[in-house]
Every structure is written in structure tokens, then in C-alpha cells.
Amino acid sequence: MWLKPEEVLLKNALKLWVTQKSSCYFVLQRRRGHGEGGGRLTGRLVGALDAVLDSSARVAPFRILLQVPGSQVYSPIACGATLEEINQHWDWLEQNLLHTLSVFDNKDDIASFVKGKVKALIAEETSSRLAEQEEEPEKFREALVKFEARFNFPEAEKLVTYYSCCCWKGRVPRQGWLYLSINHLCFYSFFLGKELKLVIPWVDIQKLERTSNVFLTDTIRITTQNKERDFSTFLNLDEVFKIMEQLADVTLRRLLDNEVFDLDPDLQEPSQITKRDLEARAQNEFFRAFFRLPRKERLHAVVDCSLWTPFSRCHTAGRMFTSDSYICFASREDGCCNVVLPLREVVSIEKMEDTSLLPNPIIVSIRSKMAFQFIELKDRENLVEGLLVRLKQVHANHPVHYDSSPSDDDMTSPVFYSTSMRSDEFGDLEMVSSQSSEEREKDKSPLPHPEPLTAVFQQSGGQSPDSCLSREQIKISLWNDHFVEYGRTVCMFRTEKIRKLVAMGIPESLRGRLWLLFSDAVTDLASHPGYYGNLVEQSLGRCCLVTEEIERDLHRSLPEHPAFQNETGIAALRRVLTAYAHRNPKIGYCQSMNILTSVLLLYAKEEEAFWLLVAVCERMLPDYFNHRVIGAQVDQSVFEELIKEHLPELAEHMNDLSALASISLSWFLTLFLSIMPLESAVNVVDCFFYDGIKAIFQLGLAVLEANAEELCSSKDDGQALMILSRFLDHIKNEDSPGPPIGSHHAFFSDDQEPYPVTDIADLIRDSYEKFGNQSVEQIEHLRCKHRIRVLQGHEDTTKQNVLRVVIPEVSILPEDLDELYDLFKRAHMMSCYWEHPKPMALRHDPSRPYAEQYRIDARQFAHLFQLVSPWTCGVHTEILAERTFRLLDDNMDQLMEFKAFVSCLDVMYNGEMNEKIKLLYRLHIPPALTENDRDSQSPLKNPLLSTSRPLVLGDTIDYQKQLKQMIKDLAKEKDKTEKELPKMSQREFIQFCKTLYSMFHEAPEENELYQAIATVTTLLLQIGEVGQRSSSSGSCSQECGEELQASAPSPEQDSVFAETGKTPQDPRAFPEAGEGDWTVSLEHILASLLTEQSLVNFFEKPLNIKSKLENAKLHQYSLKALEMSHPPQPELKLNNL
């Protein structure tokens, strides 16, 4: 165990301890006399003396000391009761600390660092022990308090777990604490007087991997857009990495993958995520992937046990998995024996007598006269009780009865019957609709085709019929022998023997039925009687974009096969694809689904083909058939890594493996059906239904290995594509009873030399022998790792496309736009982190156009406006932000896109003075300014301006001439083709002036600007009055100058805004009935502002956005946290303005 470091003098340790190992900084010692033969008395004597002289070492006979070179004072940092225990500590120090210490120059720093690390390890061990004993240990609560104090997140940011570790800054490690919360990875360190805080959102992580650096052999590297961070010296690095991987995966799916979000309820409540939940989720996903079960299936228990396997006449050790609707078993030895028992198929679950030979046994009986004996089950009582409850529920939801008349040795014996279904043969589970036959004839609804299409469209093979039939009969005989020994239903024992039979190719007559069993589509088929028929009736005849796409692709589906050269096959294909699109509108229809469905229809009945398609799209190839084909891209990325691992020479030659990935994409989307002769490709589909995606990975590697030499000598991607296409075209199936079918290229190259033919059975056998060692767990781990990369790749693509559209339209530099986009996206993300429940409209939707994928609401815009806008007006800033948002929200959906946000900022930073004034003008007229504006309750809403004093701009006569000339010039401006903005009323003008006053606050030339704006405001008030009188008397604008008074203003009237509550002395200034007639135009305001050089200088001075961006990156989180902790009041009083 690790010890709290205490100083020990070397003279006390010399004679009492014997040094076993030593290094530059650590010494491993054994207590003298311990373990020495015949030294019992010596050991006791030394032990007694040691207890007196060196109290810190009396815990155990072994210890490790920290030694600083040149010092006589050592510090014990670990002790152990056995040599194995102390060696584990020694190995940990060598792997994690020894190389690290060489970077320190100061010996005191070395001692301080090691002692701090050991103390952190002790705290972590204590926390782990407490966590095992109770749900919320005291140590976790202490860590939570520190986490909240150090990072100041809102309360909704839940801490999941924490660890002691080092964060590397260059070559220097910083010892501290790593906090993992639902949305962020945080690190805190206070070392040698320096504080370090790191906050990395999970959604910003582009790569999460285990790696090594110069000093350590095992670290966790976090890669974001601009930085890499290494974390090391964990007590249990495997556990930490798995938790990190799960949190990153969950968060990215929740925030970036809208399609998966709706399918996974766990993603919708992030505040409920705990460390235990993450571990359970990982186990649940492995369970569903391993047995290829529905996404909704929830794992209840995993129990170690042994299963009686009659074919080997012994019990096979493994684990039992129990879920909502299944009991599954997997042997410890991979591939030895797996069993899938749908509860629908189970008749009874019984406890047997406990004996020494059969400890804690249970018997699970199924309908096909088989029983499964499990032994060595811990907590058997609770396990059986839970299973019986779920068994009763499954049978209540889907009643089933069994007919025991057929013989056991007949392949066509029934699997199960439903009370609303009838069948004469295995697999012949005909759909019975709720309608009678008379109603069917009346509706003239097309019936599903009753037979597989190959049974109707038999073809004569090009080879000898006798040889083909004999091979087929041999295969059927082998399968029948296997069924007798291992079972013939979905509950069969799945062993290495059946995998070899599948690799040889399933017989044509058994193919469709075995596909149903291996995929467990047979359970869905029997559980949903009449479902497919109802879908067909509901979906046919409807016209939409999906049905148009289906119709366009119908005649492209295996056009060379006779089954799809007439209406029978085409109609069946149309019904299955349309019914599935109706069932799952999230997927609808995707290209390549037509090819896959065509092949399913060749070997399975129409309704069976439908449920096989459901199994493939929703279970076996998750996320393949959706808007972005994320699943296929993830597997392509996994495939690239497998190429690097298994074919390093090819990977080295192909510098960019994405070219190979683009070539192989169709391999995954169509299971080789579109690029290999059909009679060969169906053997690949056989392996896929038995082994899942693993079969496609290993076959792809086998194809590349077979062509590795030619690919390494290829000059470009085009030549590599030709090499692979020619090889795949020449893959034959010697055992196929039918003629070759497929879109073959010429069987001869340009020089007319015959190209060698490869047998599909040989290729599949090679794939299993050379690349079949990939386990489901490894593949799922790789998928999790590469899903982060793929989702972030889509995010980068979105960003690049948005910026490509925006850059030509604004003057902001591209690098500044890049940072603005990150701020904009982070504002959206922060609302997703902490504001629940989130409206659907605000969630990230990747199906929308790039520019509309991230949008922010008014509150988020107000935060960004405060951080990056140059027009900050103190407490008035928030009101100005609200008006800006209303102005930019053209479609009134309460959401703003990035382009509108940047265009507005571009005017503020880079616009000409007239553009800036125009924007300000528009912010103070409808729709930006409303009657219910937050500032409408200000006393300034009433007409409290005084215009009883005229302006003095030098000589009075000059001023009058100037005003007349200005009005004449403005009249000419109306001839512009640009749409004229509405004139501004007096209330709107007051708000406009108020904003200008707020903008000038704390400016260097504040007093000069105030005087200038007071002058301009008074001038504009008088222009408005002149216009009002001219309108009422019908006189021309030239009379305005004669109405103006020429007297000088009094000192008490320096301010434009009169005191609150006072009434204007001149009743003519704001006649009550005529208030709405007082107006000024944009041209008036602009021309008036141009008369004051200080105002012109203010609006035309260059502004730098970079400093604002740096400040925004530092304070965006704190501003949001402040808002969350102090929610805004519904009504804000602005009397102080």
C-alpha cells in the first residue's frame, strides 16, 4: 500500500533493512531476517528494534523509499506484506514516475512532486474503497465541492468521477486532479505556487487515444482543434480510458448526431449519468452487438455459469446474459459455443436440486423439445424470479402455441406458431391480415408473394447439372446432420463447426430460412402477425419523395436476374421497400437498400424479406442507412486502421488510405452484392448473417491481401480501382447450381490473356484463417474510437462550408471568422449543456443545410453581443442586443444563423459611417423597436425634450443658410433606387439618442462627444418641428428657417434630456394630438451627424476585433455561469439611464 511520506534518517535504516533494488530516486528494501531460513530469532530481534527506532516502517516487511541524491534523509512511500505486492508498486514507479523525474533540475522539486503524487494516490485508493461500500461516499462529495468551487459551472454540470494524475505541459508534468463531468473534461493543479486550470468540452475532442511519449510508456492523449494534452500516472489507466471513451461517445452522439438521439433514451437525460451507468451502458452495447439484438433490448444481468453442451458431453464455462426478451450464453473461449434463447420460445424455467456435481442448476425448456441446463449460477433465486416475471410478460404480449406433430429430423419442422398465424412448414409463416378475403378482393390490394423468387424463376446452370446437384445434396446432408446434433431452431448451439459450414456456402434451399435464424428475424416475424400486410396497405398508393426515389431504383436492382425482369419481382420489391419506408421514416429509403432487398427476396418470402431488411438496417448495420450514413463511414475508418495493423506494407505504399476507403464503401453498404458476381456474393451474405460486420471486415482484408503486390505497384487511385474491380469480377462460385449472374467486366485483359479466377469458398476460408481473430469487443471499441473522428469530420465540413459562403460577403479576416464560428457554436452548445428540456428547434440537426445546423436564440445572442460587439452601452447593451436580434430575425422563428450574426458584426467593425448609422437607425424603428420594448417603461418614452433653445453654430445667419441647404440636399437623396426606410417618430428618436449617449460612455473623448451629440440632437429636434409645421400649414420647406429662434441657450439647458417629471415650457413643442406627426428621416440624421467632426471620427475610427475575441474565449463560460446562477428578472427598471 502507498504510505504518507515521512522523513526517515538513513542511520536508522542501515542495519535494520537490506536493499533489494535501487534506482536513482527509489530504493526497495526488505526487513533484515524476513524470509531467511534459520533466521527466526534475528527476524524477531530486528522487528522489535525496528518498531522502536523506525515507527513508520513497522507496517510490513517490505518498503520503498524515496531518495534524493546527496541527501541522508529518505521518505518511505510504499510498503507491502509480500514481495509480489511491493514489486507491483515498484513496477508502477518505474513505468510512470522514474522517467518523469529527469526533467526536474531542482532536487527539492523532485521530492515535492513525488510526495504530492503519492498523497494523491492514497486519496484515490481511499475514494475507490468508499465507492465500493456506499452509493455516494464522502470523498466524492468533497471532490464535488472542490469541482464546483474551482470551475464555477452551473449546477446542471454534473460530476461523474475524478482521478489523480499528471498533465504534461511540454516536458514538464503537472500533478493534479482530473474531473470528468457530463459535458467537460477538467484538470486542476496547484504545484510549486502555480495554478493550472483546463476545461475541455467533450464535443471539442477530435481524437482520444492511448499513446506513449518520451518519458512514459502509457498515456492518454486528448486532441482538440489546436492542442494535444497528455495525461498519465493513473492508478488504473484502463478504467480511466474506458470512462473517458464512454463519456465522449455519449456526449458526441447526444449533441452532434440527432438521428441517434431520438433512438437512444439514455442520451436524453445526461443529468442522470453516473460512472456505474456508463459501465452498464458499455456492457449493454457489447451485449446487443455480440448477439445482434434490437437496440431497445435492455440487459438485466450478467452471470458466470456453465452450460451443458451435449455435442461435447460436458459443461462449457461461460456467461449468461438476461435481458427483456432473451436469455443468451457465450462461452469463455471465443467462438466455442453461443446460444440465443428468445423468451418467446421458452416454455418453462425451473430450478433443479442442488448437488455437488450440479451446483445451483436451472433447466430452460423450449418449444422444439430441447432443454438447456445451466449450473454454477450465483444468486439463483433472484435470477429465476426475474426471468419468470419477464417470461410471463412476453407470453402475455405475444401468445404462442406449439404443435408437436412434426418429426424432429425434418428440416421443415415448425419453430413456433402464433394464435393468429398458421403454418405448414418451417419458415412458412404466412401473413394473415385482419381483413377477410372478400374485403381483399374489394380493395384489390396486392398480396405478398408466397414464395422466394428463386423458387419461381429457376435457371439452368452453365455447369453440369449432376455435379452441381450432388454438391448441393452433400451440403444439405451435412446441414441435416448438424441440425440433429446441435438443434435446428433459433435456439441452436452456435459453434465453430457451424461457422465452417456457413463459410462453405449455405445450400440454396436452406439459405433464406437460415438467414432468418441467424439474424433472429424469425422472432420479429412471429411476434408481429399481420404487421407487414397492414404496412403494405397503408403505404401503397401514397406519393412522396421517398416513393419517387424507390420507383427510380426499382429497375436498377439486379436487372440481369430474370426475377426482376418482370412485374412479379418488381412489385414485390416495391412493396417491401415502401413498407419499410413507412415503418421507419427516419431512414425512409437509401440507395443500396434496393440491391440488398432484391437478394433477400430471391431466397426468402416477401414478408420474411421485410423482416430480414429490418434486422439488417436496425440491428446488424446500425446507422448505415440514414441521412449521413454515419455507421458506414465509421466502419470505413475502422477498416483503415485494420489495414494499417494487418497489411502495413500496403498501408505504407498507399499514403492516403481514404482512397481505399472510398473504393471499399460499396463493399460495406451492399455487402459485396454490387461489385461481385451474385452467385459468389450470396456466400458473403451467408457469413454476414452468421458473424455480422466482422465477416465484411475480414473479407475486405483478404481481398486487399490477395492484390497487395499489384496495389503496391499501382501508380494512382484509378489503377488501384481497376485492379480491385477486375479481381472481384473474377470471383466464382464453383458450387452454385445457377448460371453466373452479375455485372461482369470482360474476363480478359487488354492483351487478351485470361485473368485467374478465384473461388469464393477459398477467399472466405483465407479471410477466417488470416483475419478472423477480431473479436466483437475489439470491433466495438474501434467503432467507438472512430465515431468521434467521423462526427468531428462532419463538424469540420459544416464549418468549412459555412465559412466558404460567408467569407466573400464580409470584410472580417478568415482567421477571425473561424474564431467567431467557434464562439457561435459554443454558445449553442452551452444552452444544450444546461438548459433542459431543450426545444426540438434548437437541437443540432445535421439534416438541415449547413448554414442552418447551428442557430442561437435571443439569450445566446445577447451573450455573444456583449462579448464581441464594439457597441457596448453598459447596462443598455442588453436592450440593444434584443433590438438587434429582432432586426436580424427575418423569418420570426426566434432563431439566428451564423451568417446573419457575422454580417451585423461586419457592419459594426468594418462598415462606412453611413452603414453604421443606417444600422443604428434600423435598430430604433420597427420591427427592432416595439411598443413592448424593455425600455418602453423609461420616463423618456414621454415627450420630455426641450427645443425652446436654438443651436448656435457660429453666426445665426450662417446656421439658417446651412439648414436650408441641408434640406435641399436631402430632398435629392430621395431619388435613390434603394428602398427608403420609414421615418423615425419622436419616441423612436429619443431611444436612438439614448443609445448614442450610452455608446459614448467611458470613451476617451467623452465630453466632446456629449457636446457634439447634444448639438446634433437639438438640430434634429428642430428639423422635426419644422417638418411638422410645414405639413400642417402646407407651406414649403423654405419657410423653416424663418421659424427658428436665434436666441442663445441658457446654462441650465445644456442637456438634451430635461429633468424627469417636468413639463415642457413651450406647449407648441409637443402638441398632444400631433405627436405622431413629428418625424425625422435617416438622411436628416446622417447629414446632421456629419456636421460634427468628433462624431465622424468616432464612427470612422478603425476597430480591432481580435482583442474582443480573445476576451470572449476567456469569459464566455463565466458569463453563462453567471446568468445561470442569477436568472434575469422579468422586468428591468432603467430609471438610472
mmCIF file with all atom_site columns, N, CA, C and O in Angstrom, residues 935-967:
data_model
loop_
_atom_site.group_PDB
_atom_site.id
_atom_site.type_symbol
_atom_site.label_atom_id
_atom_site.label_alt_id
_atom_site.label_comp_id
_atom_site.label_asym_id
_atom_site.label_entity_id
_atom_site.label_seq_id
_atom_site.pdbx_PDB_ins_code
_atom_site.Cartn_x
_atom_site.Cartn_y
_atom_site.Cartn_z
_atom_site.occupancy
_atom_site.B_iso_or_equiv
_atom_site.pdbx_formal_charge
_atom_site.auth_seq_id
_atom_site.auth_comp_id
_atom_site.auth_asym_id
_atom_site.auth_atom_id
_atom_site.pdbx_PDB_model_num
ATOM 1   N N  . ASP A 1 935 ? -37.322 48.904 -22.816 1.00 0.00 ? 935 ASP A N  1
ATOM 2   C CA . ASP A 1 935 ? -37.007 50.269 -22.396 1.00 0.00 ? 935 ASP A CA 1
ATOM 3   C C  . ASP A 1 935 ? -38.226 51.185 -22.492 1.00 0.00 ? 935 ASP A C  1
ATOM 4   O O  . ASP A 1 935 ? -38.132 52.378 -22.273 1.00 0.00 ? 935 ASP A O  1
ATOM 5   N N  . SER A 1 936 ? -39.391 50.619 -22.855 1.00 0.00 ? 936 SER A N  1
ATOM 6   C CA . SER A 1 936 ? -40.566 51.464 -23.079 1.00 0.00 ? 936 SER A CA 1
ATOM 7   C C  . SER A 1 936 ? -41.118 52.051 -21.803 1.00 0.00 ? 936 SER A C  1
ATOM 8   O O  . SER A 1 936 ? -41.880 53.008 -21.841 1.00 0.00 ? 936 SER A O  1
ATOM 9   N N  . GLN A 1 937 ? -40.767 51.468 -20.657 1.00 0.00 ? 937 GLN A N  1
ATOM 10  C CA . GLN A 1 937 ? -41.254 52.000 -19.391 1.00 0.00 ? 937 GLN A CA 1
ATOM 11  C C  . GLN A 1 937 ? -40.402 53.146 -18.865 1.00 0.00 ? 937 GLN A C  1
ATOM 12  O O  . GLN A 1 937 ? -40.666 53.682 -17.808 1.00 0.00 ? 937 GLN A O  1
ATOM 13  N N  . SER A 1 938 ? -39.342 53.454 -19.600 1.00 0.00 ? 938 SER A N  1
ATOM 14  C CA . SER A 1 938 ? -38.500 54.566 -19.185 1.00 0.00 ? 938 SER A CA 1
ATOM 15  C C  . SER A 1 938 ? -39.290 55.864 -19.250 1.00 0.00 ? 938 SER A C  1
ATOM 16  O O  . SER A 1 938 ? -40.143 56.060 -20.100 1.00 0.00 ? 938 SER A O  1
ATOM 17  N N  . PRO A 1 939 ? -39.045 56.815 -18.314 1.00 0.00 ? 939 PRO A N  1
ATOM 18  C CA . PRO A 1 939 ? -39.731 58.116 -18.386 1.00 0.00 ? 939 PRO A CA 1
ATOM 19  C C  . PRO A 1 939 ? -39.480 58.821 -19.700 1.00 0.00 ? 939 PRO A C  1
ATOM 20  O O  . PRO A 1 939 ? -40.242 59.687 -20.100 1.00 0.00 ? 939 PRO A O  1
ATOM 21  N N  . LEU A 1 940 ? -38.421 58.442 -20.404 1.00 0.00 ? 940 LEU A N  1
ATOM 22  C CA . LEU A 1 940 ? -38.101 59.110 -21.658 1.00 0.00 ? 940 LEU A CA 1
ATOM 23  C C  . LEU A 1 940 ? -39.068 58.738 -22.761 1.00 0.00 ? 940 LEU A C  1
ATOM 24  O O  . LEU A 1 940 ? -38.960 59.234 -23.867 1.00 0.00 ? 940 LEU A O  1
ATOM 25  N N  . LYS A 1 941 ? -39.998 57.818 -22.488 1.00 0.00 ? 941 LYS A N  1
ATOM 26  C CA . LYS A 1 941 ? -40.982 57.479 -23.518 1.00 0.00 ? 941 LYS A CA 1
ATOM 27  C C  . LYS A 1 941 ? -41.885 58.684 -23.804 1.00 0.00 ? 941 LYS A C  1
ATOM 28  O O  . LYS A 1 941 ? -42.370 58.875 -24.904 1.00 0.00 ? 941 LYS A O  1
ATOM 29  N N  . ASN A 1 942 ? -42.094 59.497 -22.760 1.00 0.00 ? 942 ASN A N  1
ATOM 30  C CA . ASN A 1 942 ? -42.932 60.673 -22.936 1.00 0.00 ? 942 ASN A CA 1
ATOM 31  C C  . ASN A 1 942 ? -42.120 61.808 -23.559 1.00 0.00 ? 942 ASN A C  1
ATOM 32  O O  . ASN A 1 942 ? -40.908 61.834 -23.464 1.00 0.00 ? 942 ASN A O  1
ATOM 33  N N  . PRO A 1 943 ? -42.811 62.781 -24.170 1.00 0.00 ? 943 PRO A N  1
ATOM 34  C CA . PRO A 1 943 ? -42.090 63.892 -24.828 1.00 0.00 ? 943 PRO A CA 1
ATOM 35  C C  . PRO A 1 943 ? -41.497 64.851 -23.821 1.00 0.00 ? 943 PRO A C  1
ATOM 36  O O  . PRO A 1 943 ? -42.148 65.805 -23.413 1.00 0.00 ? 943 PRO A O  1
ATOM 37  N N  . LEU A 1 944 ? -40.262 64.571 -23.382 1.00 0.00 ? 944 LEU A N  1
ATOM 38  C CA . LEU A 1 944 ? -39.638 65.397 -22.356 1.00 0.00 ? 944 LEU A CA 1
ATOM 39  C C  . LEU A 1 944 ? -38.469 66.188 -22.891 1.00 0.00 ? 944 LEU A C  1
ATOM 40  O O  . LEU A 1 944 ? -37.641 66.659 -22.147 1.00 0.00 ? 944 LEU A O  1
ATOM 41  N N  . LEU A 1 945 ? -38.360 66.255 -24.223 1.00 0.00 ? 945 LEU A N  1
ATOM 42  C CA . LEU A 1 945 ? -37.273 67.038 -24.794 1.00 0.00 ? 945 LEU A CA 1
ATOM 43  C C  . LEU A 1 945 ? -37.681 68.504 -24.895 1.00 0.00 ? 945 LEU A C  1
ATOM 44  O O  . LEU A 1 945 ? -38.829 68.820 -25.198 1.00 0.00 ? 945 LEU A O  1
ATOM 45  N N  . SER A 1 946 ? -36.728 69.346 -24.671 1.00 0.00 ? 946 SER A N  1
ATOM 46  C CA . SER A 1 946 ? -36.996 70.784 -24.793 1.00 0.00 ? 946 SER A CA 1
ATOM 47  C C  . SER A 1 946 ? -36.280 71.326 -26.019 1.00 0.00 ? 946 SER A C  1
ATOM 48  O O  . SER A 1 946 ? -35.078 71.152 -26.170 1.00 0.00 ? 946 SER A O  1
ATOM 49  N N  . THR A 1 947 ? -37.016 71.987 -26.878 1.00 0.00 ? 947 THR A N  1
ATOM 50  C CA . THR A 1 947 ? -36.414 72.630 -28.053 1.00 0.00 ? 947 THR A CA 1
ATOM 51  C C  . THR A 1 947 ? -36.635 74.137 -28.010 1.00 0.00 ? 947 THR A C  1
ATOM 52  O O  . THR A 1 947 ? -36.677 74.799 -29.024 1.00 0.00 ? 947 THR A O  1
ATOM 53  N N  . SER A 1 948 ? -36.804 74.648 -26.796 1.00 0.00 ? 948 SER A N  1
ATOM 54  C CA . SER A 1 948 ? -37.051 76.081 -26.687 1.00 0.00 ? 948 SER A CA 1
ATOM 55  C C  . SER A 1 948 ? -35.800 76.894 -26.983 1.00 0.00 ? 948 SER A C  1
ATOM 56  O O  . SER A 1 948 ? -35.859 78.085 -27.174 1.00 0.00 ? 948 SER A O  1
ATOM 57  N N  . ARG A 1 949 ? -34.631 76.257 -26.997 1.00 0.00 ? 949 ARG A N  1
ATOM 58  C CA . ARG A 1 949 ? -33.405 76.990 -27.301 1.00 0.00 ? 949 ARG A CA 1
ATOM 59  C C  . ARG A 1 949 ? -32.890 76.557 -28.668 1.00 0.00 ? 949 ARG A C  1
ATOM 60  O O  . ARG A 1 949 ? -32.948 75.384 -29.021 1.00 0.00 ? 949 ARG A O  1
ATOM 61  N N  . PRO A 1 950 ? -32.418 77.467 -29.452 1.00 0.00 ? 950 PRO A N  1
ATOM 62  C CA . PRO A 1 950 ? -31.870 77.106 -30.757 1.00 0.00 ? 950 PRO A CA 1
ATOM 63  C C  . PRO A 1 950 ? -30.408 76.718 -30.627 1.00 0.00 ? 950 PRO A C  1
ATOM 64  O O  . PRO A 1 950 ? -29.808 76.863 -29.575 1.00 0.00 ? 950 PRO A O  1
ATOM 65  N N  . LEU A 1 951 ? -29.866 76.217 -31.716 1.00 0.00 ? 951 LEU A N  1
ATOM 66  C CA . LEU A 1 951 ? -28.454 75.881 -31.774 1.00 0.00 ? 951 LEU A CA 1
ATOM 67  C C  . LEU A 1 951 ? -27.652 77.102 -32.184 1.00 0.00 ? 951 LEU A C  1
ATOM 68  O O  . LEU A 1 951 ? -28.137 77.956 -32.906 1.00 0.00 ? 951 LEU A O  1
ATOM 69  N N  . VAL A 1 952 ? -26.456 77.182 -31.714 1.00 0.00 ? 952 VAL A N  1
ATOM 70  C CA . VAL A 1 952 ? -25.557 78.236 -32.151 1.00 0.00 ? 952 VAL A CA 1
ATOM 71  C C  . VAL A 1 952 ? -24.358 77.566 -32.816 1.00 0.00 ? 952 VAL A C  1
ATOM 72  O O  . VAL A 1 952 ? -23.551 76.929 -32.152 1.00 0.00 ? 952 VAL A O  1
ATOM 73  N N  . LEU A 1 953 ? -24.292 77.640 -34.126 1.00 0.00 ? 953 LEU A N  1
ATOM 74  C CA . LEU A 1 953 ? -23.165 77.097 -34.874 1.00 0.00 ? 953 LEU A CA 1
ATOM 75  C C  . LEU A 1 953 ? -22.455 78.275 -35.530 1.00 0.00 ? 953 LEU A C  1
ATOM 76  O O  . LEU A 1 953 ? -22.607 78.556 -36.699 1.00 0.00 ? 953 LEU A O  1
ATOM 77  N N  . GLY A 1 954 ? -21.747 79.007 -34.707 1.00 0.00 ? 954 GLY A N  1
ATOM 78  C CA . GLY A 1 954 ? -21.131 80.226 -35.247 1.00 0.00 ? 954 GLY A CA 1
ATOM 79  C C  . GLY A 1 954 ? -22.197 81.304 -35.328 1.00 0.00 ? 954 GLY A C  1
ATOM 80  O O  . GLY A 1 954 ? -22.945 81.576 -34.400 1.00 0.00 ? 954 GLY A O  1
ATOM 81  N N  . ASP A 1 955 ? -22.300 81.951 -36.475 1.00 0.00 ? 955 ASP A N  1
ATOM 82  C CA . ASP A 1 955 ? -23.266 83.039 -36.675 1.00 0.00 ? 955 ASP A CA 1
ATOM 83  C C  . ASP A 1 955 ? -24.644 82.462 -36.947 1.00 0.00 ? 955 ASP A C  1
ATOM 84  O O  . ASP A 1 955 ? -24.791 81.441 -37.606 1.00 0.00 ? 955 ASP A O  1
ATOM 85  N N  . THR A 1 956 ? -25.686 83.111 -36.434 1.00 0.00 ? 956 THR A N  1
ATOM 86  C CA . THR A 1 956 ? -27.055 82.622 -36.591 1.00 0.00 ? 956 THR A CA 1
ATOM 87  C C  . THR A 1 956 ? -27.458 82.578 -38.055 1.00 0.00 ? 956 THR A C  1
ATOM 88  O O  . THR A 1 956 ? -28.089 81.636 -38.512 1.00 0.00 ? 956 THR A O  1
ATOM 89  N N  . ILE A 1 957 ? -27.081 83.603 -38.837 1.00 0.00 ? 957 ILE A N  1
ATOM 90  C CA . ILE A 1 957 ? -27.475 83.663 -40.246 1.00 0.00 ? 957 ILE A CA 1
ATOM 91  C C  . ILE A 1 957 ? -26.838 82.501 -41.020 1.00 0.00 ? 957 ILE A C  1
ATOM 92  O O  . ILE A 1 957 ? -27.469 81.832 -41.818 1.00 0.00 ? 957 ILE A O  1
ATOM 93  N N  . ASP A 1 958 ? -25.547 82.242 -40.703 1.00 0.00 ? 958 ASP A N  1
ATOM 94  C CA . ASP A 1 958 ? -24.880 81.130 -41.370 1.00 0.00 ? 958 ASP A CA 1
ATOM 95  C C  . ASP A 1 958 ? -25.577 79.802 -41.057 1.00 0.00 ? 958 ASP A C  1
ATOM 96  O O  . ASP A 1 958 ? -25.704 78.926 -41.901 1.00 0.00 ? 958 ASP A O  1
ATOM 97  N N  . TYR A 1 959 ? -26.020 79.678 -39.826 1.00 0.00 ? 959 TYR A N  1
ATOM 98  C CA . TYR A 1 959 ? -26.691 78.432 -39.421 1.00 0.00 ? 959 TYR A CA 1
ATOM 99  C C  . TYR A 1 959 ? -27.978 78.249 -40.206 1.00 0.00 ? 959 TYR A C  1
ATOM 100 O O  . TYR A 1 959 ? -28.283 77.157 -40.693 1.00 0.00 ? 959 TYR A O  1
ATOM 101 N N  . GLN A 1 960 ? -28.754 79.343 -40.369 1.00 0.00 ? 960 GLN A N  1
ATOM 102 C CA . GLN A 1 960 ? -30.023 79.220 -41.108 1.00 0.00 ? 960 GLN A CA 1
ATOM 103 C C  . GLN A 1 960 ? -29.768 78.857 -42.573 1.00 0.00 ? 960 GLN A C  1
ATOM 104 O O  . GLN A 1 960 ? -30.471 78.025 -43.148 1.00 0.00 ? 960 GLN A O  1
ATOM 105 N N  . LYS A 1 961 ? -28.748 79.453 -43.169 1.00 0.00 ? 961 LYS A N  1
ATOM 106 C CA . LYS A 1 961 ? -28.424 79.110 -44.563 1.00 0.00 ? 961 LYS A CA 1
ATOM 107 C C  . LYS A 1 961 ? -27.992 77.625 -44.662 1.00 0.00 ? 961 LYS A C  1
ATOM 108 O O  . LYS A 1 961 ? -28.363 76.905 -45.579 1.00 0.00 ? 961 LYS A O  1
ATOM 109 N N  . GLN A 1 962 ? -27.237 77.240 -43.653 1.00 0.00 ? 962 GLN A N  1
ATOM 110 C CA . GLN A 1 962 ? -26.752 75.850 -43.650 1.00 0.00 ? 962 GLN A CA 1
ATOM 111 C C  . GLN A 1 962 ? -27.913 74.867 -43.571 1.00 0.00 ? 962 GLN A C  1
ATOM 112 O O  . GLN A 1 962 ? -27.957 73.854 -44.274 1.00 0.00 ? 962 GLN A O  1
ATOM 113 N N  . LEU A 1 963 ? -28.879 75.175 -42.745 1.00 0.00 ? 963 LEU A N  1
ATOM 114 C CA . LEU A 1 963 ? -30.028 74.297 -42.565 1.00 0.00 ? 963 LEU A CA 1
ATOM 115 C C  . LEU A 1 963 ? -30.869 74.220 -43.839 1.00 0.00 ? 963 LEU A C  1
ATOM 116 O O  . LEU A 1 963 ? -31.309 73.141 -44.244 1.00 0.00 ? 963 LEU A O  1
ATOM 117 N N  . LYS A 1 964 ? -31.079 75.402 -44.513 1.00 0.00 ? 964 LYS A N  1
ATOM 118 C CA . LYS A 1 964 ? -31.856 75.405 -45.760 1.00 0.00 ? 964 LYS A CA 1
ATOM 119 C C  . LYS A 1 964 ? -31.159 74.547 -46.823 1.00 0.00 ? 964 LYS A C  1
ATOM 120 O O  . LYS A 1 964 ? -31.800 73.778 -47.534 1.00 0.00 ? 964 LYS A O  1
ATOM 121 N N  . GLN A 1 965 ? -29.835 74.710 -46.923 1.00 0.00 ? 965 GLN A N  1
ATOM 122 C CA . GLN A 1 965 ? -29.100 73.948 -47.932 1.00 0.00 ? 965 GLN A CA 1
ATOM 123 C C  . GLN A 1 965 ? -29.147 72.445 -47.644 1.00 0.00 ? 965 GLN A C  1
ATOM 124 O O  . GLN A 1 965 ? -29.268 71.620 -48.547 1.00 0.00 ? 965 GLN A O  1
ATOM 125 N N  . MET A 1 966 ? -29.092 72.077 -46.347 1.00 0.00 ? 966 MET A N  1
ATOM 126 C CA . MET A 1 966 ? -29.145 70.670 -45.963 1.00 0.00 ? 966 MET A CA 1
ATOM 127 C C  . MET A 1 966 ? -30.469 70.045 -46.371 1.00 0.00 ? 966 MET A C  1
ATOM 128 O O  . MET A 1 966 ? -30.508 68.924 -46.912 1.00 0.00 ? 966 MET A O  1
ATOM 129 N N  . ILE A 1 967 ? -31.553 70.758 -46.167 1.00 0.00 ? 967 ILE A N  1
ATOM 130 C CA . ILE A 1 967 ? -32.877 70.218 -46.513 1.00 0.00 ? 967 ILE A CA 1
ATOM 131 C C  . ILE A 1 967 ? -33.017 70.050 -48.019 1.00 0.00 ? 967 ILE A C  1
ATOM 132 O O  . ILE A 1 967 ? -33.572 69.072 -48.507 1.00 0.00 ? 967 ILE A O  1
#
